[in-house]
Structures are given as structure tokens and as C-alpha cells.
mmCIF file of C-alpha atoms and ligand atoms in Angstrom:
data_model
loop_
_atom_site.group_PDB
_atom_site.id
_atom_site.type_symbol
_atom_site.label_atom_id
_atom_site.label_comp_id
_atom_site.label_asym_id
_atom_site.label_seq_id
_atom_site.Cartn_x
_atom_site.Cartn_y
_atom_site.Cartn_z
ATOM 1 C CA UNK A 173 2.792 13.238 14.043
ATOM 2 C CA UNK A 174 -0.715 13.118 14.062
ATOM 3 C CA UNK A 175 -3.134 9.454 13.830
ATOM 4 C CA UNK A 176 -7.146 9.789 14.616
ATOM 5 C CA UNK A 177 -7.534 6.673 16.640
ATOM 6 C CA UNK A 178 -10.478 4.262 17.700
ATOM 7 C CA UNK A 179 -9.303 3.186 21.026
ATOM 8 C CA UNK A 180 -13.049 1.020 20.747
ATOM 9 C CA UNK A 181 -16.475 -0.023 18.889
ATOM 10 C CA UNK A 182 -18.051 2.753 19.109
ATOM 11 C CA UNK A 183 -16.384 5.498 20.575
ATOM 12 C CA UNK A 184 -16.208 8.700 18.043
ATOM 13 C CA UNK A 185 -11.851 8.563 17.057
ATOM 14 C CA UNK A 186 -9.359 10.899 19.150
ATOM 15 C CA UNK A 187 -6.824 13.072 17.121
ATOM 16 C CA UNK A 188 -3.197 11.749 18.733
ATOM 17 C CA UNK A 189 0.104 13.651 18.155
ATOM 18 C CA UNK A 190 2.712 10.749 18.597
ATOM 19 C CA UNK A 191 5.889 12.204 19.422
ATOM 20 C CA UNK A 192 7.592 9.260 17.386
ATOM 21 C CA UNK A 193 7.031 7.362 13.998
ATOM 22 C CA UNK A 194 6.166 3.960 13.278
ATOM 23 C CA UNK A 195 9.278 2.553 12.987
ATOM 24 C CA UNK A 196 9.762 0.454 9.511
ATOM 25 C CA UNK A 197 10.227 -3.366 9.426
ATOM 26 C CA UNK A 198 12.929 -5.098 7.706
ATOM 27 C CA UNK A 199 10.592 -5.002 4.573
ATOM 28 C CA UNK A 200 8.452 -2.227 5.403
ATOM 29 C CA UNK A 201 8.308 0.820 4.101
ATOM 30 C CA UNK A 202 7.523 4.241 5.666
ATOM 31 C CA UNK A 203 4.939 6.890 3.903
ATOM 32 C CA UNK A 204 3.714 10.280 4.654
ATOM 33 C CA UNK A 205 0.258 10.018 3.720
ATOM 34 C CA UNK A 206 -1.320 12.233 0.736
ATOM 35 C CA UNK A 207 -4.749 11.725 1.560
ATOM 36 C CA UNK A 208 -6.810 8.205 2.972
ATOM 37 C CA UNK A 209 -10.045 7.254 1.612
ATOM 38 C CA UNK A 210 -12.728 6.605 3.920
ATOM 39 C CA UNK A 211 -14.222 2.636 3.050
ATOM 40 C CA UNK A 212 -17.857 2.097 4.117
ATOM 41 C CA UNK A 213 -15.954 -0.914 5.902
ATOM 42 C CA UNK A 214 -14.096 1.780 8.094
ATOM 43 C CA UNK A 215 -17.835 2.011 9.640
ATOM 44 C CA UNK A 216 -18.414 -1.715 9.632
ATOM 45 C CA UNK A 217 -14.900 -1.560 12.348
ATOM 46 C CA UNK A 218 -15.975 1.362 13.913
ATOM 47 C CA UNK A 219 -19.312 0.237 14.383
ATOM 48 C CA UNK A 220 -18.270 -2.379 15.587
ATOM 49 C CA UNK A 221 -20.025 -4.545 13.270
ATOM 50 C CA UNK A 222 -16.885 -6.442 12.019
ATOM 51 C CA UNK A 223 -15.335 -7.900 15.797
ATOM 52 C CA UNK A 224 -11.472 -8.795 15.499
ATOM 53 C CA UNK A 225 -9.931 -4.946 14.795
ATOM 54 C CA UNK A 226 -6.498 -4.275 16.735
ATOM 55 C CA UNK A 227 -7.364 -2.028 19.835
ATOM 56 C CA UNK A 228 -6.504 0.467 19.771
ATOM 57 C CA UNK A 229 -6.379 0.642 16.238
ATOM 58 C CA UNK A 230 -5.248 3.828 13.495
ATOM 59 C CA UNK A 231 -7.639 3.171 10.672
ATOM 60 C CA UNK A 232 -7.906 3.361 7.146
ATOM 61 C CA UNK A 233 -6.770 1.264 3.694
ATOM 62 C CA UNK A 234 -7.145 3.153 1.159
ATOM 63 C CA UNK A 235 -3.708 4.746 1.327
ATOM 64 C CA UNK A 236 -1.600 7.350 -1.146
ATOM 65 C CA UNK A 237 1.693 8.872 0.379
ATOM 66 C CA UNK A 238 4.811 8.994 -0.341
ATOM 67 C CA UNK A 239 8.196 6.501 1.000
ATOM 68 C CA UNK A 240 10.068 8.874 3.215
ATOM 69 C CA UNK A 241 12.512 6.259 4.665
ATOM 70 C CA UNK A 242 12.470 2.396 3.723
ATOM 71 C CA UNK A 243 13.803 -0.900 5.732
ATOM 72 C CA UNK A 244 17.066 -2.813 5.375
ATOM 73 C CA UNK A 245 15.404 -5.781 3.745
ATOM 74 C CA UNK A 246 13.336 -3.940 1.277
ATOM 75 C CA UNK A 247 13.875 -4.507 -2.795
ATOM 76 C CA UNK A 248 11.621 -3.160 -4.800
ATOM 77 C CA UNK A 249 10.181 0.761 -3.414
ATOM 78 C CA UNK A 250 12.932 3.462 -3.404
ATOM 79 C CA UNK A 251 12.923 6.994 -0.788
ATOM 80 C CA UNK A 252 10.772 8.563 -2.728
ATOM 81 C CA UNK A 253 8.817 6.648 -4.580
ATOM 82 C CA UNK A 254 4.156 7.685 -4.609
ATOM 83 C CA UNK A 255 3.171 4.656 -3.325
ATOM 84 C CA UNK A 256 -1.305 3.123 -2.799
ATOM 85 C CA UNK A 257 -1.631 1.412 0.448
ATOM 86 C CA UNK A 258 -4.942 -1.459 0.100
ATOM 87 C CA UNK A 259 -6.689 -3.530 2.666
ATOM 88 C CA UNK A 260 -4.729 -6.324 1.615
ATOM 89 C CA UNK A 261 -1.738 -6.182 4.396
ATOM 90 C CA UNK A 262 0.218 -9.069 4.648
ATOM 91 C CA UNK A 263 -0.538 -12.768 3.441
ATOM 92 C CA UNK A 264 1.448 -16.129 5.083
ATOM 93 C CA UNK A 265 1.643 -16.856 1.692
ATOM 94 C CA UNK A 266 2.197 -20.310 2.334
ATOM 95 C CA UNK A 267 -1.212 -21.723 3.111
ATOM 96 C CA UNK A 268 -3.586 -23.904 0.352
ATOM 97 C CA UNK A 269 -5.815 -20.111 -0.875
ATOM 98 C CA UNK A 270 -2.186 -18.509 -1.178
ATOM 99 C CA UNK A 271 -0.516 -21.489 -3.147
ATOM 100 C CA UNK A 272 -3.995 -21.699 -5.573
ATOM 101 C CA UNK A 273 -3.577 -17.650 -6.383
ATOM 102 C CA UNK A 274 -6.105 -17.248 -3.965
ATOM 103 C CA UNK A 275 -4.546 -14.575 -1.380
ATOM 104 C CA UNK A 276 -7.637 -12.672 -0.509
ATOM 105 C CA UNK A 277 -8.447 -15.799 1.592
ATOM 106 C CA UNK A 278 -5.536 -16.046 2.600
ATOM 107 C CA UNK A 279 -5.723 -17.673 6.453
ATOM 108 C CA UNK A 280 -3.599 -15.800 8.560
ATOM 109 C CA UNK A 281 -4.231 -12.452 5.784
ATOM 110 C CA UNK A 282 -3.503 -8.636 7.836
ATOM 111 C CA UNK A 283 -5.897 -5.934 6.667
ATOM 112 C CA UNK A 284 -4.002 -2.440 6.254
ATOM 113 C CA UNK A 285 -6.529 0.018 8.682
ATOM 114 C CA UNK A 286 -8.154 -3.754 10.992
ATOM 115 C CA UNK A 287 -5.478 -5.597 11.695
ATOM 116 C CA UNK A 288 -2.343 -3.485 10.657
ATOM 117 C CA UNK A 289 -2.605 0.051 11.897
ATOM 118 C CA UNK A 290 -3.781 2.333 8.446
ATOM 119 C CA UNK A 291 -3.833 5.839 6.365
ATOM 120 C CA UNK A 292 -6.156 7.854 9.159
ATOM 121 C CA UNK A 293 -2.918 9.335 9.992
ATOM 122 C CA UNK A 294 -0.525 11.252 8.623
ATOM 123 C CA UNK A 295 2.528 8.802 8.702
ATOM 124 C CA UNK A 296 2.623 5.116 8.004
ATOM 125 C CA UNK A 297 4.106 1.671 7.243
ATOM 126 C CA UNK A 298 3.448 -1.043 4.852
ATOM 127 C CA UNK A 299 5.092 -3.587 3.829
ATOM 128 C CA UNK A 300 5.677 -3.259 0.248
ATOM 129 C CA UNK A 301 4.823 -6.276 -1.270
ATOM 130 C CA UNK A 302 1.510 -5.563 -0.932
ATOM 131 C CA UNK A 303 1.886 -1.685 -1.961
ATOM 132 C CA UNK A 304 0.410 -0.461 -5.500
ATOM 133 C CA UNK A 305 2.265 2.295 -7.536
ATOM 134 C CA UNK A 306 -0.064 4.947 -8.990
ATOM 135 C CA UNK A 307 -0.345 5.787 -12.221
ATOM 136 C CA UNK A 308 1.092 9.107 -12.446
ATOM 137 C CA UNK A 309 -2.065 10.409 -14.341
ATOM 138 C CA UNK A 310 -4.183 10.323 -10.582
ATOM 139 C CA UNK A 311 -3.430 12.901 -8.427
ATOM 140 C CA UNK A 312 -3.249 12.109 -4.858
ATOM 141 C CA UNK A 313 -7.024 12.742 -3.846
ATOM 142 C CA UNK A 314 -7.858 11.022 -6.501
ATOM 143 C CA UNK A 315 -6.276 7.769 -6.130
ATOM 144 C CA UNK A 316 -7.646 6.924 -2.706
ATOM 145 C CA UNK A 317 -10.483 5.568 -3.965
ATOM 146 C CA UNK A 318 -9.269 3.408 -6.473
ATOM 147 C CA UNK A 319 -7.210 1.386 -3.535
ATOM 148 C CA UNK A 320 -10.241 -0.218 -2.509
ATOM 149 C CA UNK A 321 -13.215 0.949 -3.441
ATOM 150 C CA UNK A 322 -11.841 0.754 -6.780
ATOM 151 C CA UNK A 323 -10.274 -2.674 -6.473
ATOM 152 C CA UNK A 324 -13.264 -4.581 -5.003
ATOM 153 C CA UNK A 325 -15.354 -3.073 -7.076
ATOM 154 C CA UNK A 326 -13.380 -4.291 -10.470
ATOM 155 C CA UNK A 327 -12.761 -7.857 -8.814
ATOM 156 C CA UNK A 328 -17.084 -7.942 -7.974
ATOM 157 C CA UNK A 329 -17.476 -7.179 -11.694
ATOM 158 C CA UNK A 330 -15.222 -9.299 -13.306
ATOM 159 C CA UNK A 331 -16.856 -12.509 -10.497
ATOM 160 C CA UNK A 332 -20.749 -10.715 -12.592
ATOM 161 C CA UNK A 333 -18.884 -12.629 -15.586
ATOM 162 C CA UNK A 334 -19.970 -11.800 -18.975
ATOM 163 C CA UNK A 335 -23.325 -9.719 -18.214
ATOM 164 C CA UNK A 336 -25.104 -7.137 -20.564
ATOM 165 C CA UNK A 337 -26.744 -5.488 -18.399
ATOM 166 C CA UNK A 338 -25.470 -4.597 -14.759
ATOM 167 C CA UNK A 339 -27.489 -3.937 -11.518
ATOM 168 C CA UNK A 340 -26.070 -1.536 -8.883
ATOM 169 C CA UNK A 341 -27.802 -1.192 -5.933
ATOM 170 C CA UNK A 342 -26.227 0.817 -3.724
ATOM 171 C CA UNK A 343 -24.196 3.510 -5.538
ATOM 172 C CA UNK A 344 -21.936 5.302 -3.931
ATOM 173 C CA UNK A 345 -17.863 5.335 -4.046
ATOM 174 C CA UNK A 346 -17.608 1.502 -5.215
ATOM 175 C CA UNK A 347 -20.643 1.733 -7.673
ATOM 176 C CA UNK A 348 -19.546 5.008 -9.306
ATOM 177 C CA UNK A 349 -16.065 3.434 -10.017
ATOM 178 C CA UNK A 350 -17.084 -0.102 -10.829
ATOM 179 C CA UNK A 351 -19.557 1.787 -12.998
ATOM 180 C CA UNK A 352 -17.998 3.340 -15.344
ATOM 181 C CA UNK A 353 -15.201 0.474 -15.982
ATOM 182 C CA UNK A 354 -18.772 -1.635 -16.439
ATOM 183 C CA UNK A 355 -19.231 0.676 -18.816
ATOM 184 C CA UNK A 356 -16.397 1.118 -20.945
ATOM 185 C CA UNK A 357 -16.757 -2.825 -21.286
ATOM 186 C CA UNK A 358 -20.442 -2.636 -23.201
ATOM 187 C CA UNK A 359 -22.105 -3.318 -20.804
ATOM 188 C CA UNK A 360 -26.007 -1.555 -19.405
ATOM 189 C CA UNK A 361 -25.909 -0.322 -15.938
ATOM 190 C CA UNK A 362 -28.841 -0.245 -14.136
ATOM 191 C CA UNK A 363 -28.548 1.966 -10.803
ATOM 192 C CA UNK A 364 -30.437 1.224 -7.819
ATOM 193 C CA UNK A 365 -29.488 3.606 -4.152
ATOM 194 C CA UNK A 366 -31.910 4.512 -1.423
ATOM 195 C CA UNK A 367 -35.499 5.704 -2.594
ATOM 196 C CA UNK A 368 -35.790 8.696 -2.811
ATOM 197 C CA UNK A 369 -32.462 9.950 -3.206
ATOM 198 C CA UNK A 370 -32.885 11.888 -6.644
ATOM 199 C CA UNK A 371 -29.411 13.358 -6.510
ATOM 200 C CA UNK A 372 -28.025 9.384 -5.783
ATOM 201 C CA UNK A 373 -29.963 8.642 -9.420
ATOM 202 C CA UNK A 374 -29.601 12.028 -11.271
ATOM 203 C CA UNK A 375 -25.197 11.051 -10.095
ATOM 204 C CA UNK A 376 -25.328 7.265 -11.864
ATOM 205 C CA UNK A 377 -26.998 8.797 -14.844
ATOM 206 C CA UNK A 378 -24.124 11.740 -14.882
ATOM 207 C CA UNK A 379 -22.178 8.136 -14.973
ATOM 208 C CA UNK A 380 -23.361 6.629 -17.391
ATOM 209 C CA UNK A 381 -26.719 4.697 -16.319
ATOM 210 C CA UNK A 382 -29.526 3.776 -18.219
ATOM 211 C CA UNK A 383 -31.417 3.685 -15.549
ATOM 212 C CA UNK A 384 -31.509 4.613 -12.345
ATOM 213 C CA UNK A 385 -34.283 4.355 -9.863
ATOM 214 C CA UNK A 386 -35.238 3.033 -5.946
ATOM 215 C CA UNK A 387 -34.278 -0.378 -4.236
ATOM 216 C CA UNK A 388 -37.506 -0.623 -4.068
ATOM 217 C CA UNK A 389 -38.228 -0.795 -7.479
ATOM 218 C CA UNK A 390 -38.044 -3.016 -10.301
ATOM 219 C CA UNK A 391 -35.849 -2.039 -13.605
ATOM 220 C CA UNK A 392 -37.156 -2.044 -16.632
ATOM 221 C CA UNK A 393 -35.365 -5.130 -18.172
ATOM 222 C CA UNK A 394 -34.084 -7.878 -16.234
ATOM 223 C CA UNK A 395 -31.032 -7.686 -14.888
ATOM 224 C CA UNK A 396 -27.374 -9.992 -16.226
ATOM 225 C CA UNK A 397 -26.026 -9.762 -12.844
ATOM 226 C CA UNK A 398 -26.426 -7.950 -9.997
ATOM 227 C CA UNK A 399 -23.735 -6.143 -7.489
ATOM 228 C CA UNK A 400 -24.884 -5.085 -4.098
ATOM 229 C CA UNK A 401 -22.726 -2.795 -2.868
ATOM 230 C CA UNK A 402 -25.050 -1.968 -0.402
ATOM 231 C CA UNK A 403 -24.730 -3.646 3.237
ATOM 232 C CA UNK A 404 -28.684 -4.556 3.312
ATOM 233 C CA UNK A 405 -29.366 -8.581 3.164
ATOM 234 C CA UNK A 406 -32.846 -7.470 1.625
ATOM 235 C CA UNK A 407 -30.853 -5.959 -1.368
ATOM 236 C CA UNK A 408 -30.547 -10.036 -2.206
ATOM 237 C CA UNK A 409 -33.858 -11.944 -2.643
ATOM 238 C CA UNK A 410 -34.608 -8.408 -4.086
ATOM 239 C CA UNK A 411 -31.788 -8.648 -6.161
ATOM 240 C CA UNK A 412 -32.339 -12.912 -7.819
ATOM 241 C CA UNK A 413 -36.295 -11.559 -8.610
ATOM 242 C CA UNK A 414 -35.043 -9.084 -10.749
ATOM 243 C CA UNK A 415 -32.122 -11.201 -12.187
ATOM 244 C CA UNK A 416 -32.380 -13.728 -15.934
ATOM 245 C CA UNK A 417 -31.998 -16.977 -15.278
ATOM 246 C CA UNK A 418 -28.383 -18.171 -15.153
ATOM 247 C CA UNK A 419 -27.719 -15.028 -13.116
ATOM 248 C CA UNK A 420 -25.889 -13.813 -11.300
ATOM 249 C CA UNK A 421 -25.841 -11.554 -7.761
ATOM 250 C CA UNK A 422 -22.524 -10.578 -5.961
ATOM 251 C CA UNK A 423 -22.446 -9.589 -2.339
ATOM 252 C CA UNK A 424 -19.373 -6.556 -2.362
ATOM 253 C CA UNK A 425 -18.927 -6.445 0.825
ATOM 254 C CA UNK A 426 -17.757 -7.244 4.556
ATOM 255 C CA UNK A 427 -20.616 -6.847 6.279
ATOM 256 C CA UNK A 428 -24.236 -6.813 5.256
ATOM 257 C CA UNK A 429 -27.826 -7.169 7.321
ATOM 258 C CA UNK A 430 -29.726 -10.603 7.743
ATOM 259 C CA UNK A 431 -30.623 -11.788 4.707
ATOM 260 C CA UNK A 432 -33.504 -12.338 4.603
ATOM 261 C CA UNK A 433 -35.676 -15.936 4.091
ATOM 262 C CA UNK A 434 -36.471 -16.273 0.635
ATOM 263 C CA UNK A 435 -38.132 -18.621 -2.093
ATOM 264 C CA UNK A 436 -35.637 -21.185 -3.390
ATOM 265 C CA UNK A 437 -38.138 -20.224 -7.541
ATOM 266 C CA UNK A 438 -35.954 -17.409 -6.808
ATOM 267 C CA UNK A 439 -32.532 -19.034 -7.027
ATOM 268 C CA UNK A 440 -33.830 -21.595 -8.513
ATOM 269 C CA UNK A 441 -33.400 -21.588 -12.780
ATOM 270 C CA UNK A 442 -29.048 -21.682 -12.230
ATOM 271 C CA UNK A 443 -28.692 -17.741 -10.336
ATOM 272 C CA UNK A 444 -25.619 -17.985 -8.852
ATOM 273 C CA UNK A 445 -25.387 -16.233 -5.297
ATOM 274 C CA UNK A 446 -21.907 -15.437 -3.945
ATOM 275 C CA UNK A 447 -19.803 -12.787 -2.092
ATOM 276 C CA UNK A 448 -16.602 -10.558 -2.761
ATOM 277 C CA UNK A 449 -13.515 -11.033 -0.655
ATOM 278 C CA UNK A 450 -10.987 -9.242 0.008
ATOM 279 C CA UNK A 451 -8.276 -8.464 -3.201
ATOM 280 C CA UNK A 452 -5.118 -10.351 -4.800
ATOM 281 C CA UNK A 453 -2.686 -7.693 -5.917
ATOM 282 C CA UNK A 454 -3.046 -9.517 -9.123
ATOM 283 C CA UNK A 455 -6.213 -7.771 -9.268
ATOM 284 C CA UNK A 456 -5.041 -4.208 -8.008
ATOM 285 C CA UNK A 457 -2.148 -4.858 -10.645
ATOM 286 C CA UNK A 458 -4.956 -5.451 -12.901
ATOM 287 C CA UNK A 459 -7.063 -3.076 -12.342
ATOM 288 C CA UNK A 460 -4.100 -0.074 -11.951
ATOM 289 C CA UNK A 461 -3.422 -0.488 -15.430
ATOM 290 C CA UNK A 462 -6.709 -0.612 -16.576
ATOM 291 C CA UNK A 463 -7.654 2.459 -13.992
ATOM 292 C CA UNK A 464 -5.731 5.732 -16.734
ATOM 293 C CA UNK A 465 -7.119 3.747 -20.235
ATOM 294 C CA UNK A 466 -11.133 3.822 -19.208
ATOM 295 C CA UNK A 467 -10.377 6.196 -18.241
ATOM 296 C CA UNK A 468 -11.768 5.829 -14.477
ATOM 297 C CA UNK A 469 -12.633 9.300 -12.730
ATOM 298 C CA UNK A 470 -13.084 9.470 -9.221
ATOM 299 C CA UNK A 471 -15.320 11.892 -7.468
ATOM 300 C CA UNK A 472 -15.076 13.002 -3.945
ATOM 301 C CA UNK A 473 -14.849 14.451 -0.998
ATOM 302 C CA UNK A 474 -11.939 16.362 0.926
ATOM 303 C CA UNK A 475 -12.461 16.299 4.737
ATOM 304 C CA UNK A 476 -8.725 17.178 7.207
ATOM 305 C CA UNK A 477 -7.701 14.437 9.054
ATOM 306 C CA UNK A 478 -8.647 16.140 12.122
ATOM 307 C CA UNK A 479 -12.093 15.585 11.131
ATOM 308 C CA UNK A 480 -12.993 11.861 10.092
ATOM 309 C CA UNK A 481 -15.536 11.473 12.606
ATOM 310 C CA UNK A 482 -17.381 13.753 10.316
ATOM 311 C CA UNK A 483 -16.370 11.987 7.063
ATOM 312 C CA UNK A 484 -17.452 8.494 8.682
ATOM 313 C CA UNK A 485 -21.441 9.921 10.101
ATOM 314 C CA UNK A 486 -21.975 11.959 6.861
ATOM 315 C CA UNK A 487 -20.841 8.053 4.534
ATOM 316 C CA UNK A 488 -22.830 6.692 7.564
ATOM 317 C CA UNK A 489 -26.249 8.786 6.320
ATOM 318 C CA UNK A 490 -25.022 8.855 3.148
ATOM 319 C CA UNK A 491 -24.089 11.976 2.413
ATOM 320 C CA UNK A 492 -21.374 11.753 0.140
ATOM 321 C CA UNK A 493 -21.483 11.508 -3.385
ATOM 322 C CA UNK A 494 -18.923 9.616 -5.241
ATOM 323 C CA UNK A 495 -15.651 9.113 -2.139
ATOM 324 C CA UNK A 496 -14.767 10.763 1.114
ATOM 325 C CA UNK A 497 -11.613 11.328 1.542
ATOM 326 C CA UNK A 498 -9.294 12.441 4.314
ATOM 327 C CA UNK A 499 -5.527 14.896 3.671
ATOM 328 C CA UNK A 500 -4.134 15.341 6.051
HETATM 329 ZN ZN1 ZN W 705 -1.744 -17.670 2.940
HETATM 330 ZN ZN1 ZN W 706 -12.264 -0.670 1.543
#
């Protein structure tokens, strides 16, 4: 099998040929990878901003593939099933968070492509309990971004609550999916890109944004909620300033540059500032049922598996429209 391997942070991934495929444990399945999305979180891992990866590591947590072997205790999946593997790879099912329906916050969670080897490979293993069936309407490449960009975007949108005017700060993989869901729900979308990114603004308008501009601009109307997908802490006070009384600002990324200090009056009047962490399996089930109804269409740019470094570089430079996807 082939895998793209991270030996240490801030190094390029290395293509490794392995004689032996990974062996599935009792509740695990061996999956032939057909597509794996490249998420901004992968960049945070490779760049050393997330500091506790297993090493060496095979990144990648937006995996679409086919089950080719199953451990002895596997009950839900069988050989030939097409599955998606998301970021949440395992939880203990026993901590206070798990037993209160918040397994996304599990004290002992393991994450695909971070503390478990992921999908930048042609074979991978995953715990069957954390895999999702992929809606048949989607091709493998199209489906890959649903597994993190889609899920996290959906959870962020949900946590923003009932909001008519929703700001999207950063219009990449997650926003381009969440915007379609928002529009489907009758919400109005205001898209903020890097200043001067006319192509990104045009892309946002093509997905139904009623306004698109630079993140240094004020929207033409106050926002009822704002979702921050760009990992830029300075956008927090900007988003609060653009939001109405009682509005929510939801930070959807796993890592962000420091939030600068800001006057309390930006938070005053019951504005809510919160983050979104990970996903629950319930989020995944809900979103996978909703996506084909919208229907969510994903915009993707494919790269061969061996060009994972190039895909990460393109994402780092903001040069990917929609989502980058690796194809073995
Ligand atoms: Zn737990
Ligand atoms: Zn992700």
C-alpha cells in the first residue's frame, strides 16, 4: 500500500510504500480509499499548530472508500459497503460528555488523521461505529468534503440558531457547503473573503450569497449570526461588531491566531461568542440525510495522492476553490 506520511511537524509528507496493509481490530474495517478530502485541520497538524499528533502520522479525515475486510466483531458493515470516515474516530462512551450526548467533547476521543492514521493512503482502517454510509447520489470525490467541511459547517450553522442574516467569514470548503444548507433553510448569506479576493467573492455569490466582500468591509446590513471559518483571531471582534444585539458569533475552526483584545461593548447586549468542536455521530446522521435533499453540491479540485504536499500548499495559499480532494 501507499501512504503519505508526516514524520514531524513542519516537514513535507513523505510517500511511503508499505508491504503490509493495516490489520483491522475486532470492531474495525479495512477500507480501500477512493477519495480523501484535504481539510484546513490537516494544515494545522502539518504546520505544528495542533501539537499532539501521533507520529509518524498518515493525515486525512474526509475519507470515502469501500470496505474490503472486517474484524471479527464487526456487526454493522460488510465487505463491499461504501463508507465515509470522519474526524471523530473513537470515543470512550463512558465519560460525562459521552453520557450526556456530547461525545464531540469526549475526554478520551481519538481523531482520524491526528491520533489515528487517516486517509492520505490507498488503504486505511476505521472503527465501524464511527463510519457513515455515503448518500448514493454522491460520487466518491464529491462526497469527501461532506465528511468534515460539511459536518462541521452544519454543526456551526446549527449552533448559530435561528438567524436570518448569516455572515460567513472565510469562504472555503466548509462555508461553500454550509451556505447551501443556510440558503435551503431560507437564511440570507453574507460572505467575507480575504480582501481583494474577487474570485472568492464571485464564487460565494454563485452559491447564493446576497452580498460578498472583503473581511475588512462592513456588511450592508447587520448580521443575526456570524460563522468564522477563517483561522484569523482578528475576525472575532470584527464579526461581533457586525452582529445585532443577541446575535451569535461561532468560531468553527480547531485553531485560530490569537484574538486581539476588544472593548466589552462589542460583546454587550447579549451577543454570544462560542466555538464548535468536532462532531457527534448524530450530527453526521442528520447531515448525511439532509445533504441530498438540499441538494448540497460540492466544488472540488482533485490531486493525486502523491501530490498531497501540493494540495496542502494550495490550501495554505488560499488557491483552492471549494475543497481539495486526494485520489489514490
Ligand atoms: Zn467520552
Ligand atoms: Zn476537518
